[in-house]
Coordinates of C-alpha atoms in Angstrom, one line a residue:
Chain D
M1 CA 133.1 95.2 77.1
K2 CA 131.4 98.3 76.1
R3 CA 128.5 96.3 74.7
I4 CA 128.2 94.3 77.9
A5 CA 128.2 97.6 79.9
L6 CA 125.5 99.1 77.7
L7 CA 123.5 95.9 78.0
L8 CA 123.8 95.9 81.7
I9 CA 122.9 99.6 81.9
S10 CA 119.8 99.1 79.8
V11 CA 118.7 96.1 81.8
L12 CA 119.1 98.1 85.0
A13 CA 117.2 101.0 83.6
L14 CA 114.4 98.8 82.4
T15 CA 114.2 97.1 85.7
T16 CA 114.1 100.4 87.6
M17 CA 111.5 101.7 85.2
L18 CA 109.3 98.7 85.5
S19 CA 109.5 98.5 89.3
A20 CA 108.9 102.2 89.7
Q21 CA 105.6 101.7 87.8
D22 CA 104.3 99.0 90.1
L23 CA 101.5 101.3 91.4
N24 CA 100.2 101.5 87.9
S25 CA 99.1 97.9 88.1
P26 CA 95.3 98.2 88.5
K27 CA 95.2 95.5 91.2
V28 CA 98.0 97.0 93.3
K29 CA 96.7 100.5 92.9
S30 CA 93.1 99.4 93.9
Q31 CA 94.3 97.7 97.0
I32 CA 96.5 100.6 98.1
Q33 CA 93.7 103.1 97.5
I34 CA 91.4 100.9 99.7
R35 CA 94.1 100.9 102.4
A36 CA 94.3 104.7 102.2
T37 CA 90.5 105.1 102.7
Q38 CA 90.7 102.7 105.6
K39 CA 93.3 104.8 107.3
V40 CA 91.3 108.0 106.7
D41 CA 88.2 106.2 108.0
Q42 CA 90.1 105.2 111.1
L43 CA 91.3 108.8 111.5
N44 CA 87.7 110.1 111.4
S45 CA 86.6 107.5 113.9
N46 CA 89.4 108.5 116.2
I47 CA 88.6 112.2 115.8
S48 CA 84.9 111.5 116.6
S49 CA 85.9 109.5 119.7
M50 CA 88.5 112.0 121.0
A51 CA 85.9 114.7 121.1
D52 CA 83.2 112.5 122.5
K53 CA 82.4 113.6 126.1
D54 CA 81.0 110.1 126.9
Y55 CA 84.6 109.2 127.3
N56 CA 86.7 110.7 130.1
R57 CA 89.7 112.8 129.3
D58 CA 92.2 109.9 129.7
E59 CA 90.2 107.8 127.3
R60 CA 89.9 110.6 124.8
M61 CA 93.7 110.9 124.9
Y62 CA 94.0 107.2 123.9
F63 CA 92.2 108.0 120.7
A64 CA 94.4 111.0 120.1
K65 CA 97.6 109.0 120.7
A66 CA 96.4 106.3 118.3
A67 CA 95.4 108.9 115.7
K68 CA 98.9 110.4 115.7
K69 CA 100.4 107.1 114.6
L70 CA 98.3 107.1 111.4
F71 CA 100.4 110.1 110.2
I72 CA 103.8 110.4 108.7
A73 CA 106.5 110.6 111.4
N74 CA 103.7 110.2 114.0
C75 CA 102.8 113.9 113.6
E76 CA 106.4 114.9 114.6
D77 CA 109.0 116.7 112.4
F78 CA 109.6 115.2 109.0
Y79 CA 111.1 115.9 105.6
D80 CA 108.4 117.1 103.2
Y81 CA 109.3 115.7 99.7
E82 CA 107.0 118.1 97.9
A83 CA 108.0 121.2 99.8
R84 CA 111.6 119.9 99.8
K85 CA 112.3 121.0 103.3
N86 CA 112.0 119.8 106.9
V87 CA 108.7 120.7 108.5
K88 CA 107.5 120.7 112.2
G89 CA 104.8 118.1 111.6
V90 CA 101.7 117.4 109.5
T91 CA 99.0 120.1 109.6
M92 CA 95.3 120.3 109.7
E93 CA 93.3 123.2 108.2
V94 CA 90.6 124.4 110.6
T95 CA 87.6 126.4 109.5
S96 CA 84.5 128.0 111.0
R97 CA 81.2 129.2 109.6
Y98 CA 81.9 132.5 111.3
R99 CA 85.4 133.1 110.0
K100 CA 86.5 133.5 106.3
S101 CA 90.1 132.6 106.9
V102 CA 91.5 129.1 107.2
N103 CA 93.8 128.3 110.1
K104 CA 96.6 125.8 109.7
I105 CA 97.7 124.1 112.9
L106 CA 99.9 121.2 113.7
M107 CA 97.9 118.0 113.8
R108 CA 99.2 117.0 117.2
N109 CA 97.9 120.3 118.6
Y110 CA 94.6 119.9 116.7
F111 CA 94.1 116.6 118.5
T112 CA 94.7 118.1 121.9
H113 CA 92.3 120.8 121.0
M114 CA 89.6 118.2 120.0
V115 CA 90.2 116.4 123.3
D116 CA 89.6 119.6 125.3
L117 CA 86.7 121.2 123.3
K118 CA 84.6 123.4 125.6
Y119 CA 81.3 122.1 124.5
T120 CA 79.3 119.9 126.9
D121 CA 78.9 117.4 124.1
V122 CA 80.2 117.0 120.6
E123 CA 79.1 114.9 117.6
I124 CA 81.4 114.4 114.6
T125 CA 80.4 112.2 111.7
S126 CA 82.2 111.6 108.5
S127 CA 81.5 110.1 105.0
D128 CA 81.6 106.3 105.0
I129 CA 84.4 104.6 103.0
A130 CA 82.3 103.9 100.0
S131 CA 81.6 107.7 99.6
M132 CA 85.2 108.8 99.9
K133 CA 87.0 110.0 96.7
V134 CA 90.5 108.8 96.1
S135 CA 92.8 110.2 93.6
N136 CA 95.3 108.3 91.4
P137 CA 98.7 107.9 93.2
Q138 CA 101.4 110.2 91.8
R139 CA 105.1 109.5 92.2
I140 CA 107.0 112.2 94.1
S141 CA 110.3 110.3 94.5
E142 CA 111.7 107.1 93.4
N143 CA 109.9 105.0 96.0
T144 CA 107.2 107.3 97.2
F145 CA 103.8 108.1 95.8
V146 CA 101.1 110.4 97.0
C147 CA 97.3 110.4 96.6
T148 CA 94.5 112.2 98.3
V149 CA 91.3 111.1 100.0
Q150 CA 88.3 113.5 100.1
F151 CA 85.4 113.2 102.5
D152 CA 82.8 115.3 104.3
Q153 CA 82.8 115.8 108.0
A154 CA 79.8 117.1 110.0
F155 CA 80.4 118.8 113.4
V156 CA 77.8 119.6 116.0
G157 CA 78.7 121.2 119.3
Y158 CA 76.2 121.2 122.2
R159 CA 75.9 123.2 125.3
D160 CA 73.5 121.8 127.9
G161 CA 71.7 119.7 125.4
R162 CA 71.3 122.5 122.8
A163 CA 73.1 122.4 119.5
V164 CA 75.0 125.7 119.5
Y165 CA 77.3 125.1 116.5
K166 CA 76.9 123.0 113.4
D167 CA 78.9 122.8 110.2
I168 CA 79.9 120.4 107.5
T169 CA 83.3 120.6 105.9
T170 CA 84.7 118.9 102.9
K171 CA 88.3 117.8 103.7
R172 CA 91.1 116.3 101.7
V173 CA 93.9 114.2 103.3
K174 CA 97.2 113.5 101.6
C175 CA 98.3 109.9 101.8
Y176 CA 101.9 108.9 101.3
I177 CA 102.7 105.5 100.0
D178 CA 106.3 104.3 100.5
I179 CA 107.4 101.2 98.5
E180 CA 110.0 98.9 100.1
R181 CA 111.7 96.5 97.8
T182 CA 112.2 93.2 99.6
E183 CA 113.3 89.7 98.5
A184 CA 109.7 88.6 98.8
G185 CA 108.4 91.4 96.6
D186 CA 107.3 95.0 97.0
E187 CA 105.8 96.0 100.2
Y188 CA 103.8 99.2 100.8
I189 CA 103.5 101.5 103.8
V190 CA 100.6 104.0 103.8
R191 CA 100.8 107.1 106.1
L192 CA 98.5 110.1 106.2
G193 CA 99.8 113.7 105.7
N194 CA 98.5 117.2 105.7
T195 CA 94.7 117.8 105.7
S196 CA 93.1 120.6 103.8
A197 CA 89.7 122.1 104.3
I198 CA 88.1 122.6 100.9
A199 CA 84.8 124.2 101.9
T200 CA 82.7 124.7 105.0
K201 CA 78.9 125.3 105.0
P202 CA 76.1 125.3 107.5
Y203 CA 74.7 121.9 108.5
N204 CA 71.0 121.6 109.1
Chain U
M1 CA 104.6 72.5 116.3
K2 CA 105.6 75.5 118.3
K3 CA 105.8 76.3 121.9
I4 CA 102.8 78.4 122.8
L5 CA 103.3 81.9 124.1
G6 CA 102.4 82.4 127.7
L7 CA 99.7 84.9 127.0
L8 CA 98.1 82.8 124.3
L9 CA 97.7 80.0 126.8
S10 CA 95.3 82.3 128.6
I11 CA 93.1 82.2 125.5
F12 CA 92.8 78.5 125.7
I13 CA 91.9 78.8 129.4
L14 CA 89.2 81.4 128.4
G15 CA 88.2 79.2 125.5
A16 CA 87.5 76.3 127.9
A17 CA 84.1 78.0 128.5
Q18 CA 83.3 76.4 125.2
A19 CA 81.7 79.1 123.1
Q20 CA 80.1 77.9 119.9
T21 CA 82.5 77.4 117.0
I22 CA 82.4 77.5 113.2
H23 CA 84.6 74.6 112.0
W24 CA 86.1 75.1 108.5
L25 CA 87.4 71.9 106.9
T26 CA 89.0 72.9 103.5
F27 CA 90.8 70.3 101.4
I28 CA 92.4 71.8 98.4
D29 CA 94.6 70.1 95.9
T30 CA 97.2 72.8 95.3
T31 CA 100.0 70.6 93.9
D32 CA 98.4 68.7 91.1
K33 CA 100.3 69.3 87.8
N34 CA 97.1 70.1 85.9
V35 CA 94.9 72.0 88.4
G36 CA 97.3 72.9 91.2
S37 CA 97.9 76.5 90.3
C38 CA 94.2 77.3 89.7
D39 CA 93.3 75.6 92.9
V40 CA 95.9 77.8 94.7
M41 CA 93.9 80.8 93.4
G42 CA 90.7 79.1 94.3
R43 CA 91.9 78.7 97.9
N44 CA 93.0 82.4 98.1
I45 CA 89.7 83.6 96.7
L46 CA 87.6 81.2 98.9
Y47 CA 89.4 82.4 102.1
G48 CA 89.4 86.1 101.1
H49 CA 85.9 86.5 99.7
F50 CA 83.9 83.8 101.6
I51 CA 85.4 82.3 104.7
N52 CA 86.8 85.5 106.2
E53 CA 83.5 87.3 105.6
V54 CA 81.5 84.6 107.3
N55 CA 83.9 84.6 110.2
A56 CA 83.6 88.4 110.5
S57 CA 79.8 88.1 110.4
L58 CA 79.6 85.4 113.1
A59 CA 82.2 86.9 115.4
P60 CA 79.6 89.4 116.9
M61 CA 77.4 86.3 117.6
G62 CA 80.1 84.9 119.8
Y63 CA 81.4 82.3 117.3
K64 CA 85.0 81.2 117.6
V65 CA 86.8 79.9 114.5
S66 CA 88.5 76.5 114.1
T67 CA 90.2 76.2 110.7
H68 CA 91.5 73.0 109.2
D69 CA 93.2 74.2 106.1
I70 CA 94.5 71.1 104.4
C71 CA 96.4 71.7 101.1
G72 CA 99.7 71.0 99.4
T73 CA 101.4 67.8 100.4
A74 CA 99.3 67.5 103.5
L75 CA 96.3 66.6 101.3
S76 CA 95.4 62.9 101.3
P77 CA 92.4 60.6 101.7
E78 CA 93.8 59.4 105.0
R79 CA 94.1 63.0 106.3
C80 CA 90.5 63.8 105.1
K81 CA 89.2 60.7 106.8
K82 CA 91.1 61.5 110.0
E83 CA 89.9 65.1 110.1
V84 CA 86.3 64.3 109.4
E85 CA 86.1 61.4 111.9
S86 CA 88.0 63.2 114.7
L87 CA 86.2 66.5 114.4
K88 CA 84.5 67.3 117.7
V89 CA 81.4 69.4 118.2
T90 CA 81.5 71.1 121.6
S91 CA 78.3 73.0 121.4
P92 CA 74.9 72.2 119.7
D93 CA 75.2 75.6 118.1
D94 CA 78.4 74.7 116.3
I95 CA 78.5 75.0 112.5
I96 CA 80.6 72.8 110.2
V97 CA 81.6 73.7 106.6
F98 CA 83.5 71.2 104.5
Y99 CA 84.8 72.5 101.1
Y100 CA 86.9 70.5 98.7
I101 CA 88.6 71.8 95.6
G102 CA 90.4 69.2 93.4
H103 CA 89.8 66.3 91.2
G104 CA 86.7 64.2 91.4
V105 CA 85.2 61.1 89.8
R106 CA 82.0 59.0 90.0
A107 CA 81.5 55.3 89.7
F108 CA 79.1 54.2 86.9
Q109 CA 77.0 52.1 89.3
D110 CA 76.9 54.8 92.0
E111 CA 73.4 55.5 93.3
T112 CA 74.3 58.9 94.8
P113 CA 74.4 61.8 92.4
Y114 CA 77.4 63.2 94.4
P115 CA 81.0 62.5 93.3
Q116 CA 84.0 60.9 95.0
M117 CA 87.1 63.1 95.7
W118 CA 90.6 62.0 94.7
M119 CA 92.2 64.0 97.5
G120 CA 95.5 64.5 95.6
Q121 CA 96.2 60.9 94.7
V122 CA 95.4 58.5 91.9
N123 CA 94.3 55.2 93.5
P124 CA 90.5 54.9 92.8
N125 CA 90.1 52.7 95.8
K126 CA 91.1 55.5 98.1
C127 CA 88.7 58.2 96.8
I128 CA 86.5 59.8 99.5
P129 CA 82.8 60.0 98.7
L130 CA 81.3 63.4 99.3
Q131 CA 78.1 61.6 100.5
W132 CA 80.3 59.9 103.2
V133 CA 81.6 63.2 104.4
F134 CA 78.0 64.6 104.5
N135 CA 76.8 61.6 106.5
Q136 CA 79.7 61.8 108.9
L137 CA 79.2 65.5 109.6
K138 CA 75.5 65.1 109.9
S139 CA 76.0 62.7 112.8
K140 CA 78.1 65.2 114.9
G141 CA 75.2 67.1 116.3
A142 CA 76.1 70.6 115.0
R143 CA 73.5 73.2 114.3
L144 CA 74.4 73.4 110.6
N145 CA 76.5 71.3 108.4
V146 CA 77.4 72.4 104.8
T147 CA 79.3 69.9 102.7
I148 CA 80.6 71.2 99.3
G149 CA 82.7 69.3 96.7
M150 CA 84.1 71.4 93.9
C151 CA 85.3 68.7 91.5
C152 CA 84.4 66.8 88.4
N153 CA 81.6 64.4 88.6
N154 CA 82.8 62.0 85.9
E155 CA 86.2 60.6 85.0
D156 CA 87.5 63.6 83.0
Y157 CA 90.2 65.9 84.3
V158 CA 89.6 69.7 84.7
S159 CA 90.5 71.7 81.6
A160 CA 90.6 75.4 80.7
K161 CA 87.7 76.8 78.6
T162 CA 86.7 80.1 76.8
H163 CA 86.3 83.4 78.7
P164 CA 83.0 84.3 80.1
T165 CA 82.3 88.1 80.4
F166 CA 81.9 89.8 83.7
S167 CA 82.8 93.1 85.3
V168 CA 86.1 93.5 87.2
N169 CA 85.8 93.2 90.9
Y170 CA 88.8 93.6 93.2
A171 CA 88.3 92.4 96.7
S172 CA 86.9 95.1 99.0
P173 CA 87.7 94.3 102.6
Q174 CA 84.6 96.2 103.8
M175 CA 81.3 94.8 104.8
S176 CA 78.1 96.6 105.2
G177 CA 75.6 96.0 108.0
K178 CA 73.2 94.5 105.4
K179 CA 75.8 92.0 104.2
I180 CA 76.7 90.9 107.8
K181 CA 73.0 90.4 108.5
L182 CA 72.5 88.3 105.4
I183 CA 75.4 86.1 106.2
Q184 CA 74.2 85.7 109.8
D185 CA 70.8 84.8 108.4
L186 CA 72.3 82.2 106.0
F187 CA 74.4 80.5 108.7
L188 CA 72.2 80.9 111.7
G189 CA 68.7 81.2 110.3
A190 CA 68.4 77.5 109.6
K191 CA 69.5 74.2 111.3
G192 CA 70.2 71.0 109.5
N193 CA 72.4 69.7 106.6
V194 CA 73.4 70.8 103.1
I195 CA 75.2 68.9 100.5
A196 CA 76.3 70.4 97.1
T197 CA 78.7 69.7 94.3
S198 CA 79.9 71.6 91.3
A199 CA 78.7 69.4 88.5
S200 CA 75.8 67.0 87.8
P201 CA 76.5 63.3 87.3
K202 CA 78.7 62.6 84.2
Q203 CA 79.8 66.3 83.9
T204 CA 83.2 67.9 84.4
S205 CA 83.9 70.9 86.5
G206 CA 85.7 73.6 84.6
A207 CA 88.5 76.2 85.3
Y208 CA 88.5 79.5 83.5
N209 CA 90.4 82.8 83.3
I210 CA 88.1 84.8 85.6
P211 CA 88.1 88.4 84.6
W212 CA 86.7 89.7 87.8
Y213 CA 89.5 88.0 89.7
N214 CA 92.2 89.6 87.6
D215 CA 92.1 87.0 84.9
N216 CA 93.5 84.4 87.2
V217 CA 92.6 80.8 86.4
L218 CA 90.4 79.1 89.0
D219 CA 87.4 76.9 89.1
I220 CA 84.1 78.5 88.0
Y221 CA 82.2 77.1 91.0
T222 CA 84.3 78.8 93.7
A223 CA 84.6 81.9 91.6
T224 CA 80.8 82.1 91.3
L225 CA 80.2 81.4 95.0
C226 CA 82.6 84.2 95.9
D227 CA 81.2 86.6 93.3
I228 CA 77.7 86.1 94.7
F229 CA 79.1 86.8 98.1
D230 CA 80.8 90.0 96.9
E231 CA 77.5 91.2 95.4
L232 CA 75.3 90.0 98.4
E233 CA 74.4 93.5 99.6
K234 CA 73.1 94.5 96.2
I235 CA 70.5 91.7 96.3
N236 CA 67.1 93.1 96.8
T237 CA 66.2 91.0 99.8
N238 CA 66.5 91.0 103.6
S239 CA 67.1 87.3 103.9
I240 CA 68.8 84.5 102.0
T241 CA 68.7 80.7 102.3
W242 CA 71.1 77.9 101.2
D243 CA 68.6 76.8 98.6
V244 CA 68.4 80.2 97.1
L245 CA 72.1 80.7 97.1
L246 CA 73.0 77.3 95.6
T247 CA 70.2 77.5 93.0
A248 CA 71.4 80.9 91.9
M249 CA 75.0 79.4 91.6
S250 CA 73.7 76.5 89.6
R251 CA 71.7 78.6 87.2
K252 CA 74.6 81.0 86.7
I253 CA 77.2 78.3 86.0
D254 CA 74.8 76.3 83.8
Y255 CA 74.2 79.5 81.7
M256 CA 77.9 80.4 81.6
T257 CA 78.9 76.9 80.4
D258 CA 76.0 76.5 78.0
G259 CA 74.7 73.7 80.0
E260 CA 78.0 71.7 80.2
Q261 CA 78.3 72.2 84.0
T262 CA 75.3 72.2 86.3
P263 CA 75.9 72.2 90.0
I264 CA 73.5 70.2 92.2
H265 CA 72.6 70.3 95.8
N266 CA 70.2 69.1 98.5
T267 CA 69.1 70.9 101.6
F268 CA 67.6 69.3 104.7
L269 CA 66.9 72.4 106.8
A270 CA 64.4 73.8 109.3
S271 CA 64.1 77.4 110.2
A272 CA 65.8 78.6 113.3
A273 CA 65.9 81.9 115.3
V274 CA 69.0 83.9 114.8
P275 CA 70.6 84.4 118.2
S276 CA 71.5 87.9 119.4
E277 CA 75.0 89.4 119.3
K278 CA 77.5 88.7 122.0
T279 CA 80.6 90.7 122.8
P280 CA 83.8 88.6 123.0
E281 CA 85.8 89.8 126.0
V282 CA 89.4 90.7 125.9
P283 CA 91.4 88.6 128.4
R284 CA 92.0 90.2 131.8
E285 CA 95.4 90.7 133.3
E286 CA 94.7 88.3 136.2
T287 CA 93.9 85.6 133.7
V288 CA 97.2 86.2 131.9
K289 CA 99.2 86.1 135.1
K290 CA 97.5 82.9 136.1
A291 CA 98.3 81.4 132.7
K292 CA 101.9 82.3 132.9
D293 CA 102.2 80.5 136.3
V294 CA 101.1 77.3 134.6
E295 CA 103.6 75.1 133.0
N296 CA 103.5 76.4 129.5
D297 CA 105.2 73.7 127.5
E298 CA 101.9 73.0 125.6
E299 CA 102.4 72.7 121.9
V300 CA 99.8 73.7 119.4
D301 CA 99.6 73.5 115.7
D302 CA 99.7 76.6 113.4
S303 CA 96.0 76.6 112.7
N304 CA 95.0 76.7 116.4
L305 CA 97.6 79.5 117.0
K306 CA 96.3 81.6 114.1
D307 CA 92.7 81.1 115.1
S308 CA 93.4 82.0 118.7
L309 CA 95.2 85.2 117.6
S310 CA 92.4 86.1 115.3
E311 CA 90.0 85.6 118.2
I312 CA 92.2 87.9 120.4
F313 CA 92.3 90.6 117.8
T314 CA 88.6 90.4 117.0
A315 CA 87.8 90.9 120.7
L316 CA 90.2 93.8 120.8
V317 CA 88.5 95.6 118.0
N318 CA 85.0 95.1 119.4
P319 CA 83.7 98.6 120.4
N320 CA 81.4 97.1 122.9
N321 CA 84.4 96.3 125.1
P322 CA 85.4 99.2 127.4
I323 CA 88.1 101.3 125.8
A324 CA 90.3 101.2 129.0
K325 CA 90.3 97.4 129.0
R326 CA 91.1 97.2 125.3
V327 CA 94.0 99.6 125.7
E328 CA 95.2 97.8 128.8
F329 CA 95.2 94.5 126.9
A330 CA 96.9 96.0 123.9
K331 CA 99.8 97.1 126.1
L332 CA 100.0 93.7 127.7
F333 CA 100.0 91.8 124.4
E334 CA 102.7 94.0 123.0
K335 CA 105.1 92.1 125.2
E336 CA 104.5 89.0 123.2
F337 CA 106.3 90.6 120.3
A338 CA 110.1 90.4 119.8
D339 CA 112.1 93.6 119.4
K340 CA 111.8 95.0 115.9
A341 CA 108.9 92.8 115.1
V342 CA 106.8 93.9 112.1
V343 CA 103.1 93.5 111.5
R344 CA 102.2 93.3 107.8
N345 CA 98.7 94.0 106.5
I346 CA 97.8 91.8 103.5
S347 CA 95.3 92.7 100.7
Q348 CA 92.1 90.7 100.5
D349 CA 93.1 89.5 97.0
G350 CA 96.3 87.6 96.9
N351 CA 99.3 88.5 99.1
I352 CA 100.2 92.2 98.5
V353 CA 101.6 93.8 101.6
V354 CA 99.5 97.0 101.7
D355 CA 100.8 98.4 105.0
K356 CA 103.4 97.7 107.7
E357 CA 103.4 98.8 111.3
D358 CA 105.3 98.2 114.6
P359 CA 103.3 96.1 117.1
E360 CA 102.6 99.1 119.4
T361 CA 101.0 101.0 116.5
F362 CA 99.1 97.9 115.3
L363 CA 97.7 97.0 118.7
G364 CA 97.0 100.6 119.6
R365 CA 95.0 101.0 116.4
L366 CA 93.0 97.9 117.0
A367 CA 92.3 98.9 120.6
T368 CA 90.9 102.3 119.6
T369 CA 89.1 101.5 116.4
N370 CA 85.4 101.0 115.9
R371 CA 85.8 100.4 112.2
I372 CA 87.2 96.9 112.0
L373 CA 85.0 93.8 112.1
Y374 CA 87.4 91.0 111.9
V375 CA 91.2 90.4 111.9
E376 CA 92.4 87.2 110.2
V377 CA 95.9 86.0 111.1
V378 CA 97.4 84.9 107.8
D379 CA 100.8 83.9 108.9
I380 CA 103.0 84.1 112.0
Q381 CA 106.7 83.6 112.7
L382 CA 107.8 83.0 116.2
S383 CA 111.2 82.8 117.9
E384 CA 112.4 82.4 121.4
N385 CA 111.9 86.2 121.8
G386 CA 108.3 86.1 120.8
I387 CA 106.4 87.1 117.6
E388 CA 108.9 88.2 115.0
K389 CA 106.5 88.6 112.0
L390 CA 102.8 88.8 111.8
Y391 CA 100.7 88.9 108.6
V392 CA 97.0 89.9 109.0
R393 CA 94.0 90.7 106.9
E394 CA 91.4 93.1 108.2
I395 CA 87.7 93.4 107.3
H396 CA 86.3 96.8 107.9
H397 CA 82.8 98.2 108.3
K398 CA 81.5 99.7 105.2
Q399 CA 79.3 102.3 106.9

């Protein structure tokens, strides 16, 4: 009986160990990393559109609403596994050429801010997918991994046709990958998390 | 056969305007005891690395897709004959691509260099000549016909061989502007007919462990076609022709197999002007209401349903459509999903579920993106309440 129990325990342990290492499969990892970059690319496209004054305010809000859904808990309160506490929502670090400090604001507020920027026109462009740097996914709980995607974002603000502010910021977005074990096999869900500003410099 | 959803019927009404279509006829022997499993892989790679990318490149030119994906137990000479004979071209700009993966054979007295296809059975009297398919399709009046047979060209069966050496290449579901233009050039820059097969007369076609497709076993011909497609944007040229593509494949395979397998082809083409891009429109609410008033007991087969949904989603992601209309349609289409429906996003290689979303999030994302080129509907499960499960693959812009 004891032997059977030991055998069962070791089989269970082995199974758990093997399945928890699924993201180490090069093929699976590659596909998940691609998905993470696609989501970040989508985010950047939405940010660019939500600040674009060629759209009216209602239209810019569509982009903001869609952007929220790319993030963990749709930018609302969630349990942060790494911080081991409940937090009010994902955050975005905001920088300026004219300010040394980095401001951290809730992503949902950042999007509203982008929709209502006071410039007469805004142009935001970001690195294409091929240029993004993706880290190796790291396990943070039994069925959750995290990786980061790094890219550059250029911002130009215009007033009456004249560029009055320009900068380029290197940003890093956290991407959470949840694994759901189903009868048909493992399924993955990719959601974006907090975004850090690594460096800001003038953009010529 | 499933009852069509009321909203989807509107797509058929819209489709009645007869836009040009690319017809895919793929016949793949996925159940043969010797080659079935590698042909399953061949099918996955062909659809993921070639067919979807062509569809994505032609969608901006206003091309609809009609897919006849015949495999498994559905494969038979009778089915092939029926599909080829009954295929209808509705526009002179239609394109037809026929692609066979399976066993092949040739008769000793045969004058044509092209093989006959077994189509998943063993009666030699029932084999379908590739030349016959070519002649049939040529007579349909399409802009371009491409007939490809991946099979042996003698009486031997396919067997595994030694490993060639290539670099690893996992599918990237992103396409650059250059690649899109090259594909448009290939499919729209010439009119006429093409016939090709994977081995010269009296040669066999081989299956290998393909390192750049994760060491899966599949036929070297399909693997090479898709590999060239994967590398298309690195080619130092602004245009590509069928002759260049097929000659490159032939040389590569001949080299890799030490001359044991040399694909052959013939092209009968004239240059044509590549048309300008068109924006597929999302259906309007009035059209949808009109469609729902109509008796909707039409039944359609799975291929039509998937192609129609792909068409809807591809129109939805097109940034040339006004954002308000895209969002409006996304909200409308959301009602076609059952409560607690799930949309699964599938990897380009194989069937890994790389993401899951609820329909509102999925449709909202499509309606507000300008980064997605094409959405392929891989599978769909319907119930009385609507769409229960949807499996899609997305191809994104690379730049």
